[in-house]
Coordinates of C-alpha atoms and ligand atoms in Angstrom, one line a residue:
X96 CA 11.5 22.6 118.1
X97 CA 10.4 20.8 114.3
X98 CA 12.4 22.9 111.7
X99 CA 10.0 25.3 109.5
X100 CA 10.0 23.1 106.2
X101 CA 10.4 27.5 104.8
X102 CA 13.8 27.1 106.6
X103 CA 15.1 23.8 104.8
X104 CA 13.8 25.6 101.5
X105 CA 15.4 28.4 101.9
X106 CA 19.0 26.3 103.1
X107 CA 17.8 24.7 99.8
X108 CA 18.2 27.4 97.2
X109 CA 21.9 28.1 98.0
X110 CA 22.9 24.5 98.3
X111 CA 21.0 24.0 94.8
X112 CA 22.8 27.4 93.2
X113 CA 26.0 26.0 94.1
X114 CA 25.8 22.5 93.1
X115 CA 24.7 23.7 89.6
X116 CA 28.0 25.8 89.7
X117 CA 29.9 23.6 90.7
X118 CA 28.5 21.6 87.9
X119 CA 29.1 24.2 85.1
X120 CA 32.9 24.4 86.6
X121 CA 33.3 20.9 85.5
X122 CA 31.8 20.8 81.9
X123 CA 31.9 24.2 80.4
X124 CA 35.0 23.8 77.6
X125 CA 37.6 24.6 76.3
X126 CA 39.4 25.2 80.1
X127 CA 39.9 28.7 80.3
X128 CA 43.5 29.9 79.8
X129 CA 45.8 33.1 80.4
X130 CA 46.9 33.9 77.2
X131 CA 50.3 36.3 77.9
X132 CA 51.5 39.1 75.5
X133 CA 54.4 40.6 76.8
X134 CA 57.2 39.6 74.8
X135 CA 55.4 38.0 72.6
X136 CA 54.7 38.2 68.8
X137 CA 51.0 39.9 67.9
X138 CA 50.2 39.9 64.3
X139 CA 47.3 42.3 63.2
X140 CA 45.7 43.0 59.9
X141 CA 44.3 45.9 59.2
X142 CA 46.6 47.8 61.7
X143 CA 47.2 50.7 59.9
X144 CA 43.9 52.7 61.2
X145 CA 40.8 52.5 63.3
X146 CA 40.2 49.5 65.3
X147 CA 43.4 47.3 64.6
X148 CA 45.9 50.4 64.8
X149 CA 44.2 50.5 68.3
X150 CA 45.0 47.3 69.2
X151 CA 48.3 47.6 67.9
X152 CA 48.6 50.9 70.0
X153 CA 47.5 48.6 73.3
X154 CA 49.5 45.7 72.3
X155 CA 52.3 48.0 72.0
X156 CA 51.9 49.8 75.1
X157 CA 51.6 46.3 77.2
X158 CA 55.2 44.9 75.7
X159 CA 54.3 42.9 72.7
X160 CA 55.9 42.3 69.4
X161 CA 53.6 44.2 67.1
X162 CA 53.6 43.4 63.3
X163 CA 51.0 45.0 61.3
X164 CA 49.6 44.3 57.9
X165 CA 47.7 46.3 55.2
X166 CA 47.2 47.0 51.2
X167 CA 49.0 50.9 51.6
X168 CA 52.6 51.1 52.8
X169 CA 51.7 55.1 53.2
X170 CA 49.1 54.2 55.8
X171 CA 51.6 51.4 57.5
X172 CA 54.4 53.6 58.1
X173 CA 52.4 56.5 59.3
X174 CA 50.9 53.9 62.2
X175 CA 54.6 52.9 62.3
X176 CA 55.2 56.3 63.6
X177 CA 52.4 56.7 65.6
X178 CA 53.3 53.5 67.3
X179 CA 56.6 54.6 68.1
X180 CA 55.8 58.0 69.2
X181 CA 53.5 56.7 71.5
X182 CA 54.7 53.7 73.0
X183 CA 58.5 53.4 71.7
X184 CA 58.1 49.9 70.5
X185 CA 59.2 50.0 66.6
X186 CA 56.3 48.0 64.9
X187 CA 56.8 45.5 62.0
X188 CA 55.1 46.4 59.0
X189 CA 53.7 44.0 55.8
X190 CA 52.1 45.5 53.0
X191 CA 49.6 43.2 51.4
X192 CA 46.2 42.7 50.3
X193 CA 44.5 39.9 52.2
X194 CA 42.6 38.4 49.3
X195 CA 45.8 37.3 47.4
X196 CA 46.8 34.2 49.3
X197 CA 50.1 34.0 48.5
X198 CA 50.9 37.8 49.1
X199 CA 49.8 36.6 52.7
X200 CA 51.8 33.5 53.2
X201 CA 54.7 35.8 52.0
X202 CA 54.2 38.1 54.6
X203 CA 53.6 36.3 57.6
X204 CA 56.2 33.8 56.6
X205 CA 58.4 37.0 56.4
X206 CA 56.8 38.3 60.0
X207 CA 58.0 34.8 61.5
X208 CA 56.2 32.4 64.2
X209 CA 52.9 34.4 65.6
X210 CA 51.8 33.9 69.2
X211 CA 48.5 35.9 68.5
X212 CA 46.5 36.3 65.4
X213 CA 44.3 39.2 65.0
X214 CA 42.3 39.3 61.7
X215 CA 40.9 42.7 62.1
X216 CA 40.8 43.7 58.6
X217 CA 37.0 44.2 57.0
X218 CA 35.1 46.3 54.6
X219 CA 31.8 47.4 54.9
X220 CA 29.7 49.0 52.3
X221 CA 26.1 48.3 53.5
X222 CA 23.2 48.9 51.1
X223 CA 19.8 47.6 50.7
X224 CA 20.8 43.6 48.7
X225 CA 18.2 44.8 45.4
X226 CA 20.7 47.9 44.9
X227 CA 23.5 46.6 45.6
X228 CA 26.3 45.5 42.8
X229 CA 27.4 41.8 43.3
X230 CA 30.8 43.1 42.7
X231 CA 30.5 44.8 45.9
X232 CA 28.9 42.1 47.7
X233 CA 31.7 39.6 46.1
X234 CA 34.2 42.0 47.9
X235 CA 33.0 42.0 51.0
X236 CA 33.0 38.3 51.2
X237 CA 36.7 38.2 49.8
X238 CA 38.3 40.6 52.3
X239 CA 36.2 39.7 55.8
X240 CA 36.0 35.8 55.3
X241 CA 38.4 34.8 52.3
X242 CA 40.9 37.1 53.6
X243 CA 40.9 35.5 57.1
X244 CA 41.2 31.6 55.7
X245 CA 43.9 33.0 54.3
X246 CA 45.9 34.4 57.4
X247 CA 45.0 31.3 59.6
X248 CA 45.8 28.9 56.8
X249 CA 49.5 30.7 56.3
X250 CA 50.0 31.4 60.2
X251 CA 48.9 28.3 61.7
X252 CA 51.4 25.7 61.3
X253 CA 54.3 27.7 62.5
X254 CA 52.2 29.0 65.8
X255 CA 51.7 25.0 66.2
X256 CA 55.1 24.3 66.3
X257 CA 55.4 27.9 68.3
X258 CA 52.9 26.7 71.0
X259 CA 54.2 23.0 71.5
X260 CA 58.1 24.7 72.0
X261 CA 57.4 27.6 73.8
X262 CA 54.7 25.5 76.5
X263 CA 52.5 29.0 76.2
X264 CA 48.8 29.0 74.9
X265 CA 48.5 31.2 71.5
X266 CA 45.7 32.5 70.0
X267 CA 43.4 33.1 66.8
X268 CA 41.5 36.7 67.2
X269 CA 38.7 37.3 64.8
X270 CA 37.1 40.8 64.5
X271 CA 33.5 40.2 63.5
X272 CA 30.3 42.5 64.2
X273 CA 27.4 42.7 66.1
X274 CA 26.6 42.3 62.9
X275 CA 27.3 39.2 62.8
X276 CA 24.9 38.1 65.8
X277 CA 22.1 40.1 63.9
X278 CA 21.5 40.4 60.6
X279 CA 20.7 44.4 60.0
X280 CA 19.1 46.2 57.2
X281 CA 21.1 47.0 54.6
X282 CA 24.3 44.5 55.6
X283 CA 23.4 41.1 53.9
X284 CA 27.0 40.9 52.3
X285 CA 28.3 42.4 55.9
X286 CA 26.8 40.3 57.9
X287 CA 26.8 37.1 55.9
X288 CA 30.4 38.0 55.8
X289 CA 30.4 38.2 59.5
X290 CA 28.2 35.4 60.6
X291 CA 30.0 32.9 58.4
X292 CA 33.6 34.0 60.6
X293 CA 30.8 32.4 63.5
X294 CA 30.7 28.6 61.9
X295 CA 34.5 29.1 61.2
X296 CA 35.7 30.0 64.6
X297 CA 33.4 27.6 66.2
X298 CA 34.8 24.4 64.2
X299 CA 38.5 25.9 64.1
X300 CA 38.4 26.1 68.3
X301 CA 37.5 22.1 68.1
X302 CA 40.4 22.1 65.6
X303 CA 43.7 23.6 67.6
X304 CA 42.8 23.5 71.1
X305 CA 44.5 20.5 71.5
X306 CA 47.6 22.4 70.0
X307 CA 47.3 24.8 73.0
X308 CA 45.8 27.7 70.8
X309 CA 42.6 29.3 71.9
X310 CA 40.1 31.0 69.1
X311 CA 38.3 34.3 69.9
X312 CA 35.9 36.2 68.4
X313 CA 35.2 39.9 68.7
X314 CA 31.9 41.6 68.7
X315 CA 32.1 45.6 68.5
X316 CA 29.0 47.9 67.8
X317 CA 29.4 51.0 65.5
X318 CA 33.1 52.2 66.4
X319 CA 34.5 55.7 65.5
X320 CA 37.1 54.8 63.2
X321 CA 37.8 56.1 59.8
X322 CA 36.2 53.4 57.9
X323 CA 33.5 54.3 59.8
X324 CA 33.1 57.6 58.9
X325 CA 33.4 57.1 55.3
X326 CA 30.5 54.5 55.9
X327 CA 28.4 56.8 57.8
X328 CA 28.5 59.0 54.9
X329 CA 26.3 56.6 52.3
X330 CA 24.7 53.7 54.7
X331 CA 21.0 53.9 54.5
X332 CA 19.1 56.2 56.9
X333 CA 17.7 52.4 58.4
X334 CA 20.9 51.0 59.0
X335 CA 21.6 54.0 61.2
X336 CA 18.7 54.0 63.0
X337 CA 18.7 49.9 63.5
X338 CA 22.6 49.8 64.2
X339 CA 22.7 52.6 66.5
X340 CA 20.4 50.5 68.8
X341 CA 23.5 49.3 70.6
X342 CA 25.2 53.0 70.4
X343 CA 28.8 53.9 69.4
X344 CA 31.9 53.3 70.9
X345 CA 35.3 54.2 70.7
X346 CA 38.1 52.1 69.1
X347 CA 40.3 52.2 72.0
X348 CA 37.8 50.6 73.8
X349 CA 37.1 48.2 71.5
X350 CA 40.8 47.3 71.9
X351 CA 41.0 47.2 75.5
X352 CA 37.9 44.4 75.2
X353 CA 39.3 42.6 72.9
X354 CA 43.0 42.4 74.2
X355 CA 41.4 41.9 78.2
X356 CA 39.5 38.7 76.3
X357 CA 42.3 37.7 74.4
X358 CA 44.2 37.5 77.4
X359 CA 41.7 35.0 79.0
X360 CA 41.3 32.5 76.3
X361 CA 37.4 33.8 75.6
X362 CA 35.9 32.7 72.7
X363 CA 32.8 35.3 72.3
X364 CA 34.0 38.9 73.5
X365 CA 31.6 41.3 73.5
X366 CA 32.5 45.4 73.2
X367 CA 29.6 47.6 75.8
X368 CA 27.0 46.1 78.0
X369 CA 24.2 45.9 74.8
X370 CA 26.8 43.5 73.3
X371 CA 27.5 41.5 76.4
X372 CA 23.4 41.4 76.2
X373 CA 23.6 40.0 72.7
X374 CA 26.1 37.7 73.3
X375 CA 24.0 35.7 75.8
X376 CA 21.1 35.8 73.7
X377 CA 23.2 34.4 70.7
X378 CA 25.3 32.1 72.8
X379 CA 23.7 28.6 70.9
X380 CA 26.1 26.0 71.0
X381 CA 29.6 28.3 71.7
X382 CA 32.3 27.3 73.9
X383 CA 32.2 28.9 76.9
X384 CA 35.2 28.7 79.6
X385 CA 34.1 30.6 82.3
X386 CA 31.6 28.7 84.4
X387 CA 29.8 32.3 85.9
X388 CA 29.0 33.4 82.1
X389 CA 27.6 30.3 81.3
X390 CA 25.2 30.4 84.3
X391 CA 23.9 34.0 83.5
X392 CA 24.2 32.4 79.4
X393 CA 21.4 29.4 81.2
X394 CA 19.4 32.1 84.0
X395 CA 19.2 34.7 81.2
X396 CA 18.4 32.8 77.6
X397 CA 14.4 33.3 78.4
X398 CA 14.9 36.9 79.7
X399 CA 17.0 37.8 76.7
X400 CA 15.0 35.9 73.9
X401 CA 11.8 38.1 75.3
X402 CA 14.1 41.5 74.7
X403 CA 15.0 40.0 71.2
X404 CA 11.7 40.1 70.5
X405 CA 11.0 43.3 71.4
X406 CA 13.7 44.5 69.6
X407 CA 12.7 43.0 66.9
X408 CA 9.0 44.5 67.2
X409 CA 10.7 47.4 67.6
X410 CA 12.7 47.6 64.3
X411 CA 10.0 46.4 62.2
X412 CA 7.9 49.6 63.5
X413 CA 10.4 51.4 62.5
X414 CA 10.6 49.8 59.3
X415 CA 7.0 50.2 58.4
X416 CA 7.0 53.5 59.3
X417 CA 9.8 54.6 57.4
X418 CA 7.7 53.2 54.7
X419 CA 5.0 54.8 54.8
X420 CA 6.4 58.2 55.5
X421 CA 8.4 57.5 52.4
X422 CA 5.2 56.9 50.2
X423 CA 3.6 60.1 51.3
X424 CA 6.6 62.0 50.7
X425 CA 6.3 60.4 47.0
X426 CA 2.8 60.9 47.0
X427 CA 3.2 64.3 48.1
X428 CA 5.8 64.9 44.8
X429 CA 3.7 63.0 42.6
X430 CA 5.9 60.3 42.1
X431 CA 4.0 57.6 42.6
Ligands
LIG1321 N1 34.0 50.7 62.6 C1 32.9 50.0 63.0 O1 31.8 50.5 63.2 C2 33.0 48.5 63.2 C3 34.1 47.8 62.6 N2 34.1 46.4 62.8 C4 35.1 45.6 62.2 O2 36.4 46.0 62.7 C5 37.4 45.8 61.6 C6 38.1 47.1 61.4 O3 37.2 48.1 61.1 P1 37.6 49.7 61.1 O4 38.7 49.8 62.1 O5 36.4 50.5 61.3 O6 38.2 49.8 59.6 P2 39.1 50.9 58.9 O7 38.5 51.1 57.5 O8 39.3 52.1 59.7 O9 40.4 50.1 58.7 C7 40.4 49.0 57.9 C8 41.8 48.4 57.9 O10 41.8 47.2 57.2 C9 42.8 47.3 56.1 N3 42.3 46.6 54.9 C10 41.1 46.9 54.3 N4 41.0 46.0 53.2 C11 42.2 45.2 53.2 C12 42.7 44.2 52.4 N5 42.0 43.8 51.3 N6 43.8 43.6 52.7 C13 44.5 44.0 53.8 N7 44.1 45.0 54.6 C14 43.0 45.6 54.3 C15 42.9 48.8 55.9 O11 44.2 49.2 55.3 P3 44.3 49.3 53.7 O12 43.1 50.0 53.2 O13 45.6 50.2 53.5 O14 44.5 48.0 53.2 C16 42.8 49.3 57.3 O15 44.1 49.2 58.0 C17 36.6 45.3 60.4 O16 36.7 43.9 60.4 C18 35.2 45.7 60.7 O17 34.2 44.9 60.1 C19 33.1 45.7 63.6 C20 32.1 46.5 64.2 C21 32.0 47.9 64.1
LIG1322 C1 18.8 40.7 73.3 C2 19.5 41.9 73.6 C3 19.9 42.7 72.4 C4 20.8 43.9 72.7 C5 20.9 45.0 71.7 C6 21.1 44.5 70.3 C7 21.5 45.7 69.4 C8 22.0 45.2 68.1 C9 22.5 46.3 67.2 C10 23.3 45.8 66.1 C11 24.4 46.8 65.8 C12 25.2 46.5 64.5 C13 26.4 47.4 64.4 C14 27.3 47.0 63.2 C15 28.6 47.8 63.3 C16 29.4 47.5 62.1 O1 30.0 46.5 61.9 C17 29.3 48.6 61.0 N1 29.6 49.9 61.6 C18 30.4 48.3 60.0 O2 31.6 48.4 60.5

């Protein structure tokens, strides 16, 4: 009996699906890795509260090294304690401010070789560009990107040298934003600060990998931390409503994403499923080491680019809106 030609297409869809795997297998770069942490040295700034104490917490808790590093020595010993009291590993601490360059090589000389870099530390003060001070937006810039040139630039020879003797991968965390795969009302110093840690982990993976060291880059949504709260307090009423598209989360879980993607070698590591979302729809030209997310990065670019539009459509209703609501309230009170 003549074969159906419906039969040989539908042999043909699976044979084609798996070709193209098998195809992604062999190019996507860098290789993935397993990145371990036991035993090992993880350095974190900004690990005195919210998201990095978190990860120092997990990092702790999974038989690291810890050393953390922040501006108040109050704040470092009382996530000292908490450290201890929770896991029983007696963290390092370095007090510092990020933006003096040598007060960092000092420390992390001080800290010794690093197997894993997490530049957690960030300030956000989001207000609409017009209103805000350039001193503010001057500050942002210094802490979130100046701040993290100067870690990798003081850690990075000595984790070279650490990687070649010790034959184990080691890696360069970054903690930037969804904010930095959107730009959202009221956070053009935040964000720019936050995109720009994009172009610099991007060129710095091309950079070390052959020195064994793998770059990552962490995207969390609005995270209940303390230096959230004290933002929640004066961000615009647009902000919220734009940022809390992709809901809040909890710092713990941020650190459990961001340690489980450390460990894998992954450069773009997404917090909650709207991230993971984002992440395809931003992917561009990123490394990508695992060949199944870079089939669902190919199958879902169209998909995601449409529901980036919406969004989009979405905010700028919201926008308008908010607008004109705020005209009749001024018309109402005669200021106009
Ligand atoms: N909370 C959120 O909604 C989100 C946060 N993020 C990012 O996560 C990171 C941590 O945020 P979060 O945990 O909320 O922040 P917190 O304000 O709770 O903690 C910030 C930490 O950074 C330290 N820090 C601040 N400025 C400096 C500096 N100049 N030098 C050294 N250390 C400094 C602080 O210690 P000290 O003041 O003593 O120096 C503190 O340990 C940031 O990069 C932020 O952009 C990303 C997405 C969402
Ligand atoms: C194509 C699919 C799209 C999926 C959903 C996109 C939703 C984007 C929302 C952006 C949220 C920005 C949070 C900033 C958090 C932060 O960094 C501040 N709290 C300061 O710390």
């Amino acid at each position: 009996m003549a074969t159906s030609p419906y039969y040989l297409l539908l042999l043909l869809i699976p044979i084609l699906l798996l070709s193209f795997l098998i195809l992604l297998y062999v190019i996507v770069r860098p290789r993935s890795a397993r990145i371990p942490i036991k035993g090992r040295h993880v350095f974190i700034t900004g690990g005195s509260s919210g998201i990095g104490l978190a990860l120092a917490h997990q990092a702790a808790a999974e038989g690291a090294r810890v050393s953390i590093l922040a501006r108040s020595s109050k704040r470092l010993e009382e996530a000292r304690d908490s450290i201890r009291l929770a896991t029983g590993v007696e963290a390092a601490v370095f007090s510092a401010d990020v933006r003096d360059a040598e007060a960092v090589a000092r420390a992390v000389n001080e800290a010794g070789p690093i197997d894993v870099l997490v530049c957690n530390q960030g300030v956000f003060t989001p207000l609409e560009l017009e209103k805000q001070d350039l001193k503010e937006v001057k500050f942002m810039i210094d802490v979130n990107l100046m701040g993290t040139f100067h870690l990798i630039k003081a850690a990075l020879p000595a984790m070279k040298v650490r990687a070649k003797d010790t034959g184990f991968p080691a890696s360069i965390a970054i903690m930037s934003s969804q904010a930095g795969q959107v730009g959202i009302y009221g956070y053009t110093a935040y964000s720019a600060s936050k995109f720009a840690l994009r172009g610099l982990s991007e060129a710095l993976q091309q950079e070390v990998i052959a020195d064994n060291i793998y770059v990552s880059l962490i995207f969390p949504p609005d995270t209940e931390t303390p230096g959230f709260a004290q933002e929640h307090e004066t961000r615009p009423e647009l902000t919220s409503i734009i940022a809390g598209s992709s809901g809040g989360i909890k710092a713990e879980d941020v650190a459990k994403a961001s340690l489980s993607g450390i460990k894998s070698g992954r450069f773009i590591i997404p917090c909650n499923l709207d991230g993971a979302l984002l992440a395809i729809a931003t992917s561009g030209l990123a490394p990508q080491s695992s060949c199944i997310t870079a089939f669902i990065e190919v199958a879902g670019a169209g998909f995601l680019r449409l529901a980036a539009l919406f969004y989009q459509w979405h905010w700028y209703s919201i926008i308008e809106k908010w607008h004109a609501e705020s005209s009749l309230r001024n018309r109402a009170s005669g200021r106009l």
